[in-house]
Structures are given as structure tokens and as C-alpha cells.
Amino acid sequence: MREHEVFMRLALAEAGAALAQGEFPVGCVLVHKGAVIASGQRAHSSGRVNEMDHAEMLALRSFLDAEAAIDPQEVALYATMEPCLMCFSSLILNGIRKIVYAYEDVMGGGTNLPLSSLSPLYAAMEIEVVPAVLRQESLALFQQFFRNPDNPYWQGSLLARYTLEQN
């Protein structure tokens, strides 16, 4: 668990940097054999919003663009929020098999997708998911984001209400 906390703190630093820029506080790192090989933080959640620049997607693009001779099945993702369905699908289709996250996405989390009941491409995949690593630290960032009326992203949503009700 200690190793998970070390890398989650790096993801939290990415999320803190995103929050400082007025973005939704999701950060992540991709780790291979104890070393960070890519990182990302949420972009374009304010101003002209797009739903493609999630932290996980940006880190995955960085990893793939590097064209490193690394087997993606040996890579672990550490994210401050449970990956959404888009990110989860992209990660597993690109070979990432270990996902560690801090805070659950009650509105759009994708890690509970029942892969075994889907088509053969997904049904054969074995994914390891480790939830709630440094959950409180991540929760604090999301609460700070949702308490700020200048951040309209997902304000009033199920996720915002759930987050603000947590202790």
C-alpha cells in the first residue's frame, strides 16, 4: 500500500496544479517498474469545455507518443478520481491492466463495468482495480473545487452533491 500512496501523491500534485488553474482537480501518473513514465491533469473543464482532455487521456497520449519499448500491461495508472467510462475503455484497449484511484466517481465511474458480460474483446480482459488510495486527500480537492462558485463544471450534479456531503 505504501507504493500506491507514493504514486498517488504524485497524481494529487497533478490534480492540485489543475485546480490552481481553475480546472477540475483530476491528475494522474502512469508508472512502470517504480518510475513515472507519463502524467496528466484535467484540461479544458473551464471556458470552452471539452470532454476529451481528461487527465488519463492526456497521460495515455503522452505514453503512446513516446513510443517507448514498454509493455502497457506492466504499466499502472494512478488517478485522483475513478476513470470515467471513456478513460477506462481507452486505458484497457491500450493494454493498461492496473488502475489505482483515490476518489470514486459516483456519476460516471467506469471501473465497475462488467467486462465479462461484454463482447469477447472485453470479456477476456483481466483488470486489477485498487480504489480509495488517499481518498480523503483527493476528496478535499474536489470539495474545494465544488465549493468555489467560479467553477461551473458539474456544479449541481450528482457528483457535486455527493462530494459536498462527504466528511
Coordinates of C-alpha atoms in Angstrom, one line a residue:
M1 CA 0.0 0.0 0.0
R2 CA 2.9 2.4 0.7
E3 CA 3.9 2.3 -3.0
H4 CA 0.4 3.1 -4.0
E5 CA 0.5 6.2 -1.7
V6 CA 3.8 7.4 -3.1
F7 CA 2.4 7.4 -6.7
M8 CA -1.0 8.7 -5.7
R9 CA 0.7 11.7 -4.0
L10 CA 2.2 12.5 -7.4
A11 CA -1.2 12.2 -9.0
L12 CA -2.5 14.5 -6.3
A13 CA 0.2 17.1 -7.2
E14 CA -1.0 17.0 -10.8
A15 CA -4.6 17.5 -9.6
G16 CA -3.6 20.4 -7.3
A17 CA -1.9 22.0 -10.3
A18 CA -5.1 21.6 -12.4
L19 CA -7.1 23.1 -9.5
A20 CA -4.8 26.1 -9.3
Q21 CA -5.5 26.8 -13.0
G22 CA -9.3 26.6 -12.3
E23 CA -9.6 23.1 -13.8
F24 CA -11.4 20.1 -12.4
P25 CA -8.9 18.5 -10.0
V26 CA -8.1 15.2 -11.7
G27 CA -4.5 14.3 -12.0
C28 CA -2.8 11.0 -12.9
V29 CA 0.5 9.3 -13.4
L30 CA 1.5 6.2 -15.4
V31 CA 4.0 4.1 -13.6
H32 CA 6.3 1.3 -14.9
K33 CA 8.7 -0.6 -12.7
G34 CA 8.6 2.1 -10.0
A35 CA 9.1 5.0 -12.3
V36 CA 6.7 7.6 -13.6
I37 CA 6.6 7.4 -17.4
A38 CA 3.8 9.9 -18.1
S39 CA 1.5 12.2 -16.3
G40 CA -1.6 14.3 -17.0
Q41 CA -4.0 16.7 -15.5
R42 CA -7.5 17.7 -16.5
A43 CA -7.6 20.4 -19.1
H44 CA -10.5 22.4 -20.7
S45 CA -13.1 21.9 -18.0
S46 CA -13.5 25.6 -17.8
G47 CA -14.0 28.2 -20.6
R48 CA -14.6 26.2 -23.8
V49 CA -15.2 22.8 -22.2
N50 CA -14.4 19.6 -24.0
E51 CA -14.7 16.1 -22.6
M52 CA -11.7 14.6 -24.3
D53 CA -8.9 16.3 -22.3
H54 CA -9.2 14.1 -19.2
A55 CA -6.1 13.6 -17.2
E56 CA -6.0 9.9 -18.1
M57 CA -6.3 10.6 -21.8
L58 CA -3.5 13.2 -21.8
A59 CA -1.2 10.8 -19.9
L60 CA -2.1 7.9 -22.1
R61 CA -1.4 10.0 -25.2
S62 CA 2.0 11.1 -23.8
F63 CA 2.9 7.5 -23.1
L64 CA 1.9 6.3 -26.5
D65 CA 3.6 9.3 -28.3
A66 CA 6.9 8.4 -26.5
E67 CA 6.9 5.1 -28.4
A68 CA 8.8 3.5 -25.5
A69 CA 9.5 -0.2 -25.6
I70 CA 7.3 -0.7 -22.6
D71 CA 4.7 -3.4 -22.4
P72 CA 1.5 -1.5 -21.4
Q73 CA 0.4 -4.5 -19.4
E74 CA 3.2 -3.7 -17.0
V75 CA 2.0 -0.1 -16.5
A76 CA -0.2 1.1 -13.6
L77 CA -2.4 4.2 -13.7
Y78 CA -2.8 6.2 -10.6
A79 CA -5.6 8.8 -10.7
T80 CA -7.2 11.1 -8.2
M81 CA -10.6 10.1 -9.5
E82 CA -12.0 6.8 -10.7
P83 CA -11.7 6.9 -14.5
C84 CA -14.9 7.5 -16.4
L85 CA -16.2 5.1 -19.0
M86 CA -14.3 6.8 -21.8
C87 CA -11.0 6.8 -20.0
F88 CA -11.4 3.3 -18.6
S89 CA -12.2 1.9 -22.1
S90 CA -9.3 3.7 -23.6
L91 CA -6.9 2.6 -21.0
I92 CA -7.8 -1.1 -21.2
L93 CA -7.9 -1.1 -25.0
N94 CA -4.4 0.3 -25.0
G95 CA -3.2 -2.5 -22.7
I96 CA -3.2 -0.9 -19.2
R97 CA -4.3 -3.6 -16.7
K98 CA -3.9 -1.9 -13.3
I99 CA -5.9 1.1 -12.2
V100 CA -5.4 2.7 -8.8
Y101 CA -7.7 5.6 -7.9
A102 CA -8.4 7.8 -4.9
Y103 CA -12.0 9.1 -5.2
E104 CA -15.0 7.3 -6.6
D105 CA -16.9 8.9 -9.5
V106 CA -20.5 8.2 -8.4
M107 CA -21.8 9.8 -11.5
G108 CA -19.6 8.5 -14.3
G109 CA -17.1 6.0 -13.0
G110 CA -16.3 3.2 -15.4
T111 CA -14.3 0.7 -13.4
N112 CA -17.4 -1.3 -12.3
L113 CA -18.2 -2.1 -15.9
P114 CA -18.9 -5.9 -16.1
L115 CA -16.3 -6.8 -18.7
S116 CA -17.1 -10.5 -18.5
S117 CA -20.7 -9.8 -19.8
L118 CA -19.5 -7.8 -22.8
S119 CA -18.3 -8.9 -26.2
P120 CA -15.2 -11.2 -26.4
L121 CA -12.7 -8.4 -26.8
Y122 CA -13.5 -7.1 -23.3
A123 CA -14.7 -10.3 -21.7
A124 CA -11.2 -11.8 -21.8
M125 CA -9.5 -8.9 -20.1
E126 CA -8.4 -9.2 -16.6
I127 CA -8.1 -5.8 -14.9
E128 CA -6.9 -5.0 -11.4
V129 CA -8.6 -2.1 -9.8
V130 CA -7.5 -0.6 -6.4
P131 CA -9.9 2.0 -5.1
A132 CA -9.7 4.6 -2.3
V133 CA -6.0 5.2 -2.1
L134 CA -5.6 8.6 -0.3
R135 CA -9.3 9.1 -0.8
Q136 CA -9.6 11.9 1.8
E137 CA -6.8 13.9 0.2
S138 CA -8.5 13.7 -3.2
L139 CA -11.9 14.4 -1.7
A140 CA -10.6 17.6 -0.2
L141 CA -9.5 18.8 -3.7
F142 CA -12.9 18.0 -5.2
Q143 CA -14.7 19.7 -2.3
Q144 CA -12.6 22.8 -2.8
F145 CA -13.5 22.8 -6.5
F146 CA -17.2 22.4 -5.9
R147 CA -17.4 25.0 -3.1
N148 CA -16.0 27.6 -5.5
P149 CA -18.9 29.3 -7.4
D150 CA -16.4 30.4 -10.0
N151 CA -16.0 26.8 -11.2
P152 CA -19.3 25.9 -13.0
Y153 CA -18.1 22.5 -14.2
W154 CA -20.6 19.8 -13.0
Q155 CA -22.0 22.3 -10.4
G156 CA -25.3 20.9 -9.1
S157 CA -24.6 17.4 -10.5
L158 CA -25.0 14.2 -8.6
L159 CA -21.2 14.2 -8.3
A160 CA -21.1 17.7 -6.8
R161 CA -23.9 16.9 -4.3
Y162 CA -22.3 13.6 -3.3
T163 CA -18.9 15.2 -2.9
L164 CA -20.1 18.1 -0.8
E165 CA -22.0 15.7 1.5
Q166 CA -18.8 13.7 2.3
N167 CA -16.9 14.1 5.6

